[in-house]
XYZ file of C-alpha atoms in Angstrom:
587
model
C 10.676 -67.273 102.684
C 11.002 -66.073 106.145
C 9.026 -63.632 107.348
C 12.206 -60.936 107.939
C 12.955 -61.488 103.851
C 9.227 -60.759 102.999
C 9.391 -57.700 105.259
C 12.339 -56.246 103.573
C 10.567 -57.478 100.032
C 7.383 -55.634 101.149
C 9.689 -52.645 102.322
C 11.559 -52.523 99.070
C 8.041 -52.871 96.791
C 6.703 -50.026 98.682
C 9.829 -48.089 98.205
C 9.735 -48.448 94.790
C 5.964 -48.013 94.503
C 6.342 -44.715 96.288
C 9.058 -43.440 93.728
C 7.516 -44.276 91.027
C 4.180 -43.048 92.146
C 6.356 -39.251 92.553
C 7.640 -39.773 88.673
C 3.935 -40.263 87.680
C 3.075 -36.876 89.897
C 5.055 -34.650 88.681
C 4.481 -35.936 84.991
C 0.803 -35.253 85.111
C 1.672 -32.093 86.390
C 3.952 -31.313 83.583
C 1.607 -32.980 81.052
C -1.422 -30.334 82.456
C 0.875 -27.416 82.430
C 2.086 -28.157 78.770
C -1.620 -29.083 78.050
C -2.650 -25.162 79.339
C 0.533 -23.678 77.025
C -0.755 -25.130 73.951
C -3.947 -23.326 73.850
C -2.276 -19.918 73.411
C -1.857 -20.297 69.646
C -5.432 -20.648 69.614
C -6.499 -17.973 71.793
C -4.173 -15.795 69.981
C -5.984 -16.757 67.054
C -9.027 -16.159 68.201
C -7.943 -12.997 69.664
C -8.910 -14.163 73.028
C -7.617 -12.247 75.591
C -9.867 -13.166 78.497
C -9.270 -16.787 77.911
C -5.398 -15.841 77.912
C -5.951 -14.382 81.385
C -7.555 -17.634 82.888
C -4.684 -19.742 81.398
C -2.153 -18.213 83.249
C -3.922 -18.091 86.305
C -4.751 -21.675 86.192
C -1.172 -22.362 85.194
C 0.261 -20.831 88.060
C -2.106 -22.578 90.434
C -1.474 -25.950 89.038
C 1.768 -26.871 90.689
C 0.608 -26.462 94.222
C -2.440 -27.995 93.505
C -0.042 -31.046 92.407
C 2.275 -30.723 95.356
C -0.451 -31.114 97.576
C -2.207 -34.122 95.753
C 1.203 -36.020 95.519
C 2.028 -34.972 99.365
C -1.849 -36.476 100.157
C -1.070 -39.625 98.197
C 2.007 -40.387 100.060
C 0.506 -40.332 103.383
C -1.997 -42.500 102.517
C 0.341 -44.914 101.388
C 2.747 -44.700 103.796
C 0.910 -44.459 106.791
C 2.362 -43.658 110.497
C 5.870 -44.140 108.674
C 5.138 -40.853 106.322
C 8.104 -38.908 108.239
C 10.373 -41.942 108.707
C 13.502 -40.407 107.144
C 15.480 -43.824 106.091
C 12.500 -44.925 104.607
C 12.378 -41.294 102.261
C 15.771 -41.589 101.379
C 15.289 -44.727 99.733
C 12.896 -43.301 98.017
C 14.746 -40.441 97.091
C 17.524 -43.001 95.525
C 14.928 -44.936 93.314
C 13.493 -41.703 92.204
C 16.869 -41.013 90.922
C 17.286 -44.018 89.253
C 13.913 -43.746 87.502
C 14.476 -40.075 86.231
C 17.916 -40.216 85.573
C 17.318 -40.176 81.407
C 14.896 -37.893 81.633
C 14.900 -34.274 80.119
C 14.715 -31.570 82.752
C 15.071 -34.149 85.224
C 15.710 -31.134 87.499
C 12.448 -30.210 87.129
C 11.279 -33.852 88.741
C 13.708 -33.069 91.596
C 12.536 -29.865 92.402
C 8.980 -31.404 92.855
C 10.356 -34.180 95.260
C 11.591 -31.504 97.455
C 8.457 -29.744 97.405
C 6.706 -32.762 98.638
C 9.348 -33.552 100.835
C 9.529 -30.157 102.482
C 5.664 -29.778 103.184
C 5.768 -33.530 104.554
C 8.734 -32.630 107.212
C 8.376 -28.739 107.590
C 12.327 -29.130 106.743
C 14.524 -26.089 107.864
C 16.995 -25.197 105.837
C 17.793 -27.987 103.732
C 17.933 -32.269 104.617
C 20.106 -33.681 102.233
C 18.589 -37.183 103.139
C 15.114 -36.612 102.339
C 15.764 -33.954 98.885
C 18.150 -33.218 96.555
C 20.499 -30.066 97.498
C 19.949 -27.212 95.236
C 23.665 -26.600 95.217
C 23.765 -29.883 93.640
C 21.461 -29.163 90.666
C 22.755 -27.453 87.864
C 19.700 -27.716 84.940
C 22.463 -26.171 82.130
C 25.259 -28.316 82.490
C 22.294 -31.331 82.124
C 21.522 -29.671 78.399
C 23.493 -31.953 76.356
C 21.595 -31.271 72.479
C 20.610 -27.413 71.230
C 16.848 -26.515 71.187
C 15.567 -26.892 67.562
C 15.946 -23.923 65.332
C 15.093 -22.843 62.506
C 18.769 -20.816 60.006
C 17.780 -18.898 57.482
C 20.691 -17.692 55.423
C 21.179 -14.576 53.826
C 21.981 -14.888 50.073
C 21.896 -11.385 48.714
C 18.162 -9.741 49.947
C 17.113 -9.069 53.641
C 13.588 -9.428 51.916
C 13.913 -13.174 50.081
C 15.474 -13.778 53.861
C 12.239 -12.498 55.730
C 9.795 -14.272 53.369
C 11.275 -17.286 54.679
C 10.997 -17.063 57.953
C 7.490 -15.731 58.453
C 6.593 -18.238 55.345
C 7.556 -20.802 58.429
C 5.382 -18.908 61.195
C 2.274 -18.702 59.933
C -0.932 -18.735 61.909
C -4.629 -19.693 61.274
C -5.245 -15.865 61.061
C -3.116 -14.325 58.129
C -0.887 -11.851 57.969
C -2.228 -8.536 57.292
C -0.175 -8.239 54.281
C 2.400 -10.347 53.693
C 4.645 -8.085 51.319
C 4.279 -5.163 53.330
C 5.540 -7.082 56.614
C 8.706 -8.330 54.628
C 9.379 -4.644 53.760
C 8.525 -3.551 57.331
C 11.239 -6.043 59.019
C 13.879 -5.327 56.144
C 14.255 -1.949 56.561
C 14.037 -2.420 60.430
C 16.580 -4.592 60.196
C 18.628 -2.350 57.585
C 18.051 1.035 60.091
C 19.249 -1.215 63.271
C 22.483 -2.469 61.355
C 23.548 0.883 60.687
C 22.262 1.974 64.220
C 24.681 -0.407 65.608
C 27.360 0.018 63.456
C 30.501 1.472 64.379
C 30.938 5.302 63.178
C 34.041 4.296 60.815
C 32.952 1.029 59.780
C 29.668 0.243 57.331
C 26.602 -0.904 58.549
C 26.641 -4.521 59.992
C 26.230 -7.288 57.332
C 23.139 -9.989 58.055
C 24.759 -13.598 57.217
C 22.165 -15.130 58.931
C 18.937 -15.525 61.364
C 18.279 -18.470 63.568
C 14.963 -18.662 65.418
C 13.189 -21.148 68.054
C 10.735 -22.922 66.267
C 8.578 -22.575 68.895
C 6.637 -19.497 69.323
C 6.249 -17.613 72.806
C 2.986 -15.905 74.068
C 2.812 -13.039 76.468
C -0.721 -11.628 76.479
C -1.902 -10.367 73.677
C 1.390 -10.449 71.742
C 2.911 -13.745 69.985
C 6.836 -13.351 69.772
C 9.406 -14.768 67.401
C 12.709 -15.647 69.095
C 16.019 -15.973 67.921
C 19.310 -14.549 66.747
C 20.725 -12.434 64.185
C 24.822 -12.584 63.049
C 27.094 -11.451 60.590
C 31.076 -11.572 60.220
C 32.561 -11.056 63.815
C 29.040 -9.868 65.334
C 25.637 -11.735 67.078
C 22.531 -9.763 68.415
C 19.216 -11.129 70.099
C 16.552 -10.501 66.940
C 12.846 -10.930 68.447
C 9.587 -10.081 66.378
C 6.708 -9.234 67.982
C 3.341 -10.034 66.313
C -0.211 -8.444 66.882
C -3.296 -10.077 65.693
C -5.205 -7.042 64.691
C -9.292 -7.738 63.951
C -7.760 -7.208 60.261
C -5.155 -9.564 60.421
C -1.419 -10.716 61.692
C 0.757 -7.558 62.028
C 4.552 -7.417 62.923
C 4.336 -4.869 65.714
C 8.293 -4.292 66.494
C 11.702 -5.955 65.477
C 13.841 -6.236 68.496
C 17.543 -6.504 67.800
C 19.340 -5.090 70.816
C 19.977 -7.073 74.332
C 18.292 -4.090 76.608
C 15.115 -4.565 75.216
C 14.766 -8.174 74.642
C 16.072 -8.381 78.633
C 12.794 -6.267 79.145
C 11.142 -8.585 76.937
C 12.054 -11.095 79.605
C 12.034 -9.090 82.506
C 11.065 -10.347 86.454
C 8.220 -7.461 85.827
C 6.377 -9.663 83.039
C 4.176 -11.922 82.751
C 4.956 -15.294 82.041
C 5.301 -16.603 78.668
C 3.269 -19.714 77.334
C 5.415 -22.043 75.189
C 5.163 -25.316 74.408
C 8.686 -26.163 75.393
C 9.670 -30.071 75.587
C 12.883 -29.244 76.734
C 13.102 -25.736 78.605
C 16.792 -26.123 80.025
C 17.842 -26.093 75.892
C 15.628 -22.830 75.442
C 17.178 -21.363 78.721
C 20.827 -21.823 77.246
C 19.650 -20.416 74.202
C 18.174 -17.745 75.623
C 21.378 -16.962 77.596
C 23.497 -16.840 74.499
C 21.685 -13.677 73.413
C 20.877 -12.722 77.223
C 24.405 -13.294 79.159
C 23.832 -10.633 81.623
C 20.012 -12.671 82.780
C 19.998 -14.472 85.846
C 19.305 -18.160 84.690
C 16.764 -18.228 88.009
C 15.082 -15.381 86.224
C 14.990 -16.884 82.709
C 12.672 -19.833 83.995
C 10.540 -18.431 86.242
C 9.561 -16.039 82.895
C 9.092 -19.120 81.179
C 6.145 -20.098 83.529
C 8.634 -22.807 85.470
C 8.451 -20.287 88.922
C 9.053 -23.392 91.242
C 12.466 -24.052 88.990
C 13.276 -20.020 89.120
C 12.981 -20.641 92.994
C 15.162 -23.538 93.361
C 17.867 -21.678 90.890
C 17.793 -18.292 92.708
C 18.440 -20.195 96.005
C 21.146 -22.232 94.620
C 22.743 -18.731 92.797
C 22.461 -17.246 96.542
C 23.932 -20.247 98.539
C 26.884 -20.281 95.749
C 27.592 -17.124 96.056
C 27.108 -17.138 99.656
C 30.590 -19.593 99.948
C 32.642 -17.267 97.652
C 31.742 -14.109 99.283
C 32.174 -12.339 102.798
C 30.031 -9.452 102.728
C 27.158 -9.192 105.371
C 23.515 -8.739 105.483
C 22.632 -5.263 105.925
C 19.584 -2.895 105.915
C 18.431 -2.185 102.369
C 18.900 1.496 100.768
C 15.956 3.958 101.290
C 13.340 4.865 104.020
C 12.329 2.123 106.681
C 9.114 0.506 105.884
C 6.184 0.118 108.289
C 5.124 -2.936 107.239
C 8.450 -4.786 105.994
C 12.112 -5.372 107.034
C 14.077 -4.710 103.977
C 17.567 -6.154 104.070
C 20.018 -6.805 101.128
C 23.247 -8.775 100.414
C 25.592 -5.886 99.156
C 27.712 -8.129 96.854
C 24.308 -10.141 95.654
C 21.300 -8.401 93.151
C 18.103 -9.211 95.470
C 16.445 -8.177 98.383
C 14.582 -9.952 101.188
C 11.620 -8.796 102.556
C 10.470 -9.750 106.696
C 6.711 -9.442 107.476
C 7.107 -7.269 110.983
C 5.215 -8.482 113.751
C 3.025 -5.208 114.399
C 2.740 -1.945 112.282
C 2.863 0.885 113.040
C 0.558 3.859 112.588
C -0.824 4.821 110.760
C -0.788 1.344 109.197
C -4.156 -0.630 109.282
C -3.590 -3.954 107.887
C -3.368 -7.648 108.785
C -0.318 -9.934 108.236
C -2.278 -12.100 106.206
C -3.589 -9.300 104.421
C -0.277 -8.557 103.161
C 0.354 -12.055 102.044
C -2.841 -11.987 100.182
C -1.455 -9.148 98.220
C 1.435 -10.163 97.242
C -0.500 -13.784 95.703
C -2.426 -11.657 93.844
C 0.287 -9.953 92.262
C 1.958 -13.410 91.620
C -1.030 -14.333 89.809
C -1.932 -10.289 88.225
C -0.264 -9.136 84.764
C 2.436 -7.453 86.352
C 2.742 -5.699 83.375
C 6.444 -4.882 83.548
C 5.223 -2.610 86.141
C 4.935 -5.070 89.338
C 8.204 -7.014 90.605
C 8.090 -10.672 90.642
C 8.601 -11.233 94.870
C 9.333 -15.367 95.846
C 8.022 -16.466 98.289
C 10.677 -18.720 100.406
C 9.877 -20.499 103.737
C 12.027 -22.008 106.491
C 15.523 -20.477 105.113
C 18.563 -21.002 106.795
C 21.874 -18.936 107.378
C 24.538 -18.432 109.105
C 24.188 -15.780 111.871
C 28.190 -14.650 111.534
C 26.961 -12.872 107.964
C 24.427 -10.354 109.591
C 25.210 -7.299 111.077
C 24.492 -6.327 114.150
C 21.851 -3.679 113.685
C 19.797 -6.016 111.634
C 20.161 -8.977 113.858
C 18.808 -6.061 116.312
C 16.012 -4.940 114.210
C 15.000 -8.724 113.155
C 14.848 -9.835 117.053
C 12.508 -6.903 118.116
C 10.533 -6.415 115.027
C 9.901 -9.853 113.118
C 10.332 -12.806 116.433
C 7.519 -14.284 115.627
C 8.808 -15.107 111.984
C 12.873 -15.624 112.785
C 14.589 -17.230 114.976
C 18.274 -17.437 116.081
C 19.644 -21.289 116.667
C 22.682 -22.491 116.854
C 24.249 -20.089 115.507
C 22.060 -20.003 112.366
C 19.348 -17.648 111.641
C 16.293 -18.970 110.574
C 13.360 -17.228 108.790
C 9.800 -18.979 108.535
C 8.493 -16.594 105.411
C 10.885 -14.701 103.699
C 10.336 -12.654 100.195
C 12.990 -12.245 98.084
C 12.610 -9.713 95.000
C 15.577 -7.950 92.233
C 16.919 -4.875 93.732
C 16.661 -1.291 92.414
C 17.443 1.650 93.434
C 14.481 3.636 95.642
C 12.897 6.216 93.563
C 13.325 8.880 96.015
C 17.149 8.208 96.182
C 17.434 7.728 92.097
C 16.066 11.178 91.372
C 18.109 12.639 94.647
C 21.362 11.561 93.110
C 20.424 11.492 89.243
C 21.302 14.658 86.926
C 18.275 16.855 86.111
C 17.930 15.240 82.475
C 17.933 11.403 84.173
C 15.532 12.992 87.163
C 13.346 13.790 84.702
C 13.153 10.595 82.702
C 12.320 9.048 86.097
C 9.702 11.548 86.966
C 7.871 11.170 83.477
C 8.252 7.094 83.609
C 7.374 7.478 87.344
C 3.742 8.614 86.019
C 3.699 6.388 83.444
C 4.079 3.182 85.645
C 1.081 4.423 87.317
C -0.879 4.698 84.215
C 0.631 1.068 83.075
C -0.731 -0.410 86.896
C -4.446 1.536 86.571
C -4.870 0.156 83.197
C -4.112 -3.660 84.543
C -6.441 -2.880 87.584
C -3.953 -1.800 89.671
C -3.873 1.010 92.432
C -0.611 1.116 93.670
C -2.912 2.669 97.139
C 0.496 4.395 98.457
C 2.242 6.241 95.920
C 5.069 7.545 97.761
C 8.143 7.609 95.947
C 10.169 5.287 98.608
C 7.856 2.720 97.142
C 9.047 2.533 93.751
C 12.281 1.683 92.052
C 14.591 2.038 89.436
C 15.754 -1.131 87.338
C 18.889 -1.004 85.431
C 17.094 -0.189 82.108
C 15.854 3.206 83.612
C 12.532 1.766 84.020
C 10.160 2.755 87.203
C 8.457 -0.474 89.078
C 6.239 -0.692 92.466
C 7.035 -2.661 94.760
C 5.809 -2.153 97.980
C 2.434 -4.091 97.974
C 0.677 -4.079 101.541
C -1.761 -1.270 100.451
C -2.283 -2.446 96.867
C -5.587 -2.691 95.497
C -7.859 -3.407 92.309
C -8.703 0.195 90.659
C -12.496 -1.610 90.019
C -12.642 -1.589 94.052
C -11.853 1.891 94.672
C -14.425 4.801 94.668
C -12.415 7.757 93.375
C -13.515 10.936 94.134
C -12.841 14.989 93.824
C -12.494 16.598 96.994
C -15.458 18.309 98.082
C -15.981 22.180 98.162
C -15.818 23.346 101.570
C -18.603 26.097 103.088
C -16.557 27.168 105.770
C -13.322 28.572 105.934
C -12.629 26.756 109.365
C -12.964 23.100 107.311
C -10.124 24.110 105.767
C -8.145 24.380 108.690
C -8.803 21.345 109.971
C -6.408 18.448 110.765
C -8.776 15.932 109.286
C -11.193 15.645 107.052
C -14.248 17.518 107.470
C -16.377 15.233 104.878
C -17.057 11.844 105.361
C -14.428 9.051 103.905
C -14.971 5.745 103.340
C -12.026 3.196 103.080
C -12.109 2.589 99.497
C -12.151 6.213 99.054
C -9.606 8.160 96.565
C -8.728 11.387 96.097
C -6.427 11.899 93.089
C -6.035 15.322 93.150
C -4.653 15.577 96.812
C -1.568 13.239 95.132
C 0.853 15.720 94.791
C 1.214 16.913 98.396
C 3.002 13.630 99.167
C 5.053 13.064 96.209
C 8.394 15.591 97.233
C 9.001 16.832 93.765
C 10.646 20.515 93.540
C 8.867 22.743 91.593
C 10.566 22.047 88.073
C 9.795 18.120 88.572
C 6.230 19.090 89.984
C 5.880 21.236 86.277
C 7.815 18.403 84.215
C 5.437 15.757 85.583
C 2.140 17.708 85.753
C 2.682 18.910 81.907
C 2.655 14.907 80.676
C 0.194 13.404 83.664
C -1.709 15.865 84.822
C -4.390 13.731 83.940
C -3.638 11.322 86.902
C -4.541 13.773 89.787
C -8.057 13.900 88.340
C -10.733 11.819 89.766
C -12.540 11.540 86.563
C -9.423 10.097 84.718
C -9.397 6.600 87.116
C -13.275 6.522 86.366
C -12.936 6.681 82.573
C -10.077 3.424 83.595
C -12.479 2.030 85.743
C -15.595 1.977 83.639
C -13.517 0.305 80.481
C -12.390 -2.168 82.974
C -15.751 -2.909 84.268
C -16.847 -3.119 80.521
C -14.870 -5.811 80.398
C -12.100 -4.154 77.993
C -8.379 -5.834 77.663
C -6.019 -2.813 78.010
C -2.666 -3.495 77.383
C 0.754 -2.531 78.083
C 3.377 -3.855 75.885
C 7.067 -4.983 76.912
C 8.316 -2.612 74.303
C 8.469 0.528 72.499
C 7.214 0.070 68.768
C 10.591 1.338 66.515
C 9.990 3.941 63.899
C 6.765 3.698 64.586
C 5.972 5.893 61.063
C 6.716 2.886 59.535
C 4.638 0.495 61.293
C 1.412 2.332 61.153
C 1.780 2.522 57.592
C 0.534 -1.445 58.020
């Protein structure tokens, strides 16, 4: 053999050694991540919630914890040739080969790129060295359904009902069985004539199909499937609680807004054992047409897939559209550059170089915030932001005053090539509708709702250990669904690290006339009761939102939160609003 044959033999070994060496990668990773889902049955059993909490943290940590492994492994193994391109994208083309019959072999792709990406520092995308996202389409790969379990209908909601929860039964049992057969029929029965039209009888049940795997948010195990009838199909979800008495059905869940809250970008990710997600995804968009498939896996706990979807969804839509970047709706931040795709649902989010005052933070301050709230229970209060780097776009489809704004605020983090504009660290988050400009345009009855769910996100964040730190309206927004979510994080903080306080009784009247403070204040300091002077309600809101939370502006409120938290206490906030809730706490 000469020695220019054993050189290309040695070549293609190590080619193939490499790809193979990638497959193995990113199936330990999935095998660890599957490996962390699985023990939520038991900690639901057990009822523990603590042990839930470290699970998802540890889940979310584990694929960068792979990435970097598998990116360490190649460089040892290739060497000074670890950033020869023609030698990755033969790499890339066995890789193919070896995952091509493999399920969610999107999944394997997206974790090439990610080593790829942090090996280069790619810009924009290198078709030679990963796979394009535009390429990658995880549905169309789906070629069998998930497995389900039909239950038919043959004469009594209640024969139907025993079946299914005879088939989802836990080590715990339910509380009583009999009574939660009752408690979904008639559910079931008040929702089919709920949803019935007004000349037509109620909505006949012909049957119930349901995943027979079982998803875990929290505290809170969740039955999910579909419920149809002649010429109709709803979503049908049941969520269970395991009480210290036993398994309780907590709510039946029958209508699309809900079950899209269910699975909002505000929650938590699910744990389930899924050994095919892209079939649950399809499923889940047969009762959920209206949710971004980008959103559907990142709240199944795949966030790098959710990523690599939500770019391909903007790059798509990018080439059928014309539109320009523009400044986002509502007040300019001090911290961020808020900019927005009219014709597109998101937002992106530019670090600024400096802040103004009175800000007093740290760019990588504000980076560490926003990881914790990747990693926090959002707790459908928090919006899930994704962090992008290196992102590449054409300079034509931004306007003028941003391209203005982004070249004197944010140089340090874009730049402006060849026409292109390219951003280093980018967020990109769902868009709402500012707070402020919601309850400026919205009818007094709708103001109101907003006002009243406005205090209750706060309550939702305290009891999570969060302190949204600046609760000016501008900093919340307004989903579709009505609902009220923060999202401006660069003074967020843990409610355990704040020292909240009542405002001291001045001696003299001069204190009172002072600009500043006339007491001493420490940085952690709060003072809930001076709340209201920022807020901007008119009177009416002021009395509408005072009469419900009141509560909030008191000092001694956030230390009764703070104390159960420091005790250690799980305090929940559920995705959902218990129906007819007479009924359930008859169980």
């Amino acid at each position: 053999m000469t020695t220019s044959a054993a050189n290309v033999l040695s070549r293609d070994a190590l080619v193939d050694t490499c790809a193979g060496a990638l497959v193995q990668s990113f199936a330990d990773y999935n095998a660890e991540f599957r490996s962390i889902t699985r023990r939520a049955p038991q900690r639901f059993d057990e009822r523990d919630w603590r042990g839930s909490l470290r699970d998802a943290v540890e889940r979310i940590e584990l694929y960068d914890k792979c990435v970097n492994r598998a990116v360490h492994q190649m460089q040892v193994r290739l060497g000074e040739d670890v950033t020869e391109r023609a030698l990755w994208s033969s790499i890339k083309r066995r890789f193919t080969e070896l995952i091509d019959a493999l399920p969610d072999l999107e999944f394997d792709k997206t974790f090439f790129n990610s080593v790829t990406r942090r090996t280069f520092g790619t810009i924009g995308v290198d078709a030679a060295v990963e796979f394009v996202a535009l390429d990658l389409d995880p549905i169309a790969s789906v070629k069998s359904p998930i497995e389900t379990n039909v239950y038919v209908n043959r004469g009594s909601l209640e024969l139907l009902f025993e079946e299914v929860l005879a088939d989802f039964r836990f080590r715990t049992p339910y509380l009583d069985f009999d009574r939660s057969i009752r408690t979904i029929s008639n559910e079931v029965r008040a929702q089919c004539e709920v949803d019935a039209d007004a000349s037509k009888p109620p909505l006949q049940v012909d049957q119930i199909e349901i995943i027979r795997t079982v998803f875990f948010q929290m505290t809170r195990a969740y039955l999910v499937g579909r419920i149809s009838g002649p010429g109709w199909q709803l979503p049908f979800v049941l969520a269970l609680q395991n009480t210290e008495s036993g398994v309780r059905i907590d709510a039946v869940m029958m209508d699309e807004s809900t079950v899209s809250i269910l699975f909002s970008f505000t929650r938590s990710y699910f744990h389930a054992d899924l050994a095919h997600v892209g079939q649950a995804i399809v499923f889940l968009k047969s009762i959920l047409p209206r949710k971004p498939v980008s959103e559907l896996y990142t709240v199944l706990g795949r966030a790098k897939q959710g990523k690599t979807e939500r770019y391909r969804e903007l790059f798509k839509h990018l080439q059928k559209s014309e539109d320009q970047f523009v400044h986002a709706p509502g007040d300019k931040g001090l911290v961020m550059i808020c900019f927005t795709l009219p014709s597109f649902d998101v937002v992106f989010k530019i670090i600024r170089d400096r802040f103004a005052y009175p800000k007093n933070i740290l760019r990588e301050e504000v980076q560490k915030k926003y990881e914790m709230v990747f990693k926090h229970d959002r707790a459908g209060r928090l919006v899930d932001a994704q962090e992008f780097k290196r992102l590449k776009f054409p300079a034509a489809r931004f306007s003028k005053e941003l391209v203005a704004e982004l070249q004197d605020e944010a140089a340090n983090t874009v730049h402006f090539e060849d026409g292109f504009v390219i951003m280093d660290h980018v967020y990109i988050e769902r868009r709402m509708t500012p707070l402020n400009l919601y309850i400026r345009n919205a009818s007094r009855e709708d103001a109101e709702k907003a006002v009243l769910d406005y205090g209750q996100c706060i309550r939702d964040l305290a009891v999570t250990n969060i302190f949204a730190g600046d609760l000016l309206l501008k900093n919340f927004g307004v989903t579709r669904h009505a609902r009220v979510i923060f999202y401006d994080y660069d003074e967020l903080c843990a409610v355990t690290d704040c020292r909240f306080r009542d405002v001291p009784q001045s001696k003299f009247d001069e204190d009172d006339m002072r600009a500043e403070a006339w007491f001493h204040v420490n940085d952690n300091d709060v003072f809930p009761e001076t709340f209201m002077q920022f807020l901007g309600f008119d009177q009416h809101l002021k009395d509408v939102f005072l009469k419900v939370h009141g509560e909030i502006m008191t000092a001694e409120w956030w230390r009764g939160i703070q104390q159960r938290l420091r005790d250690g206490e799980v305090l929940e906030v559920l995705p959902y609003h218990r129906h007819r809730v007479r009924v359930f706490s008859s169980l």
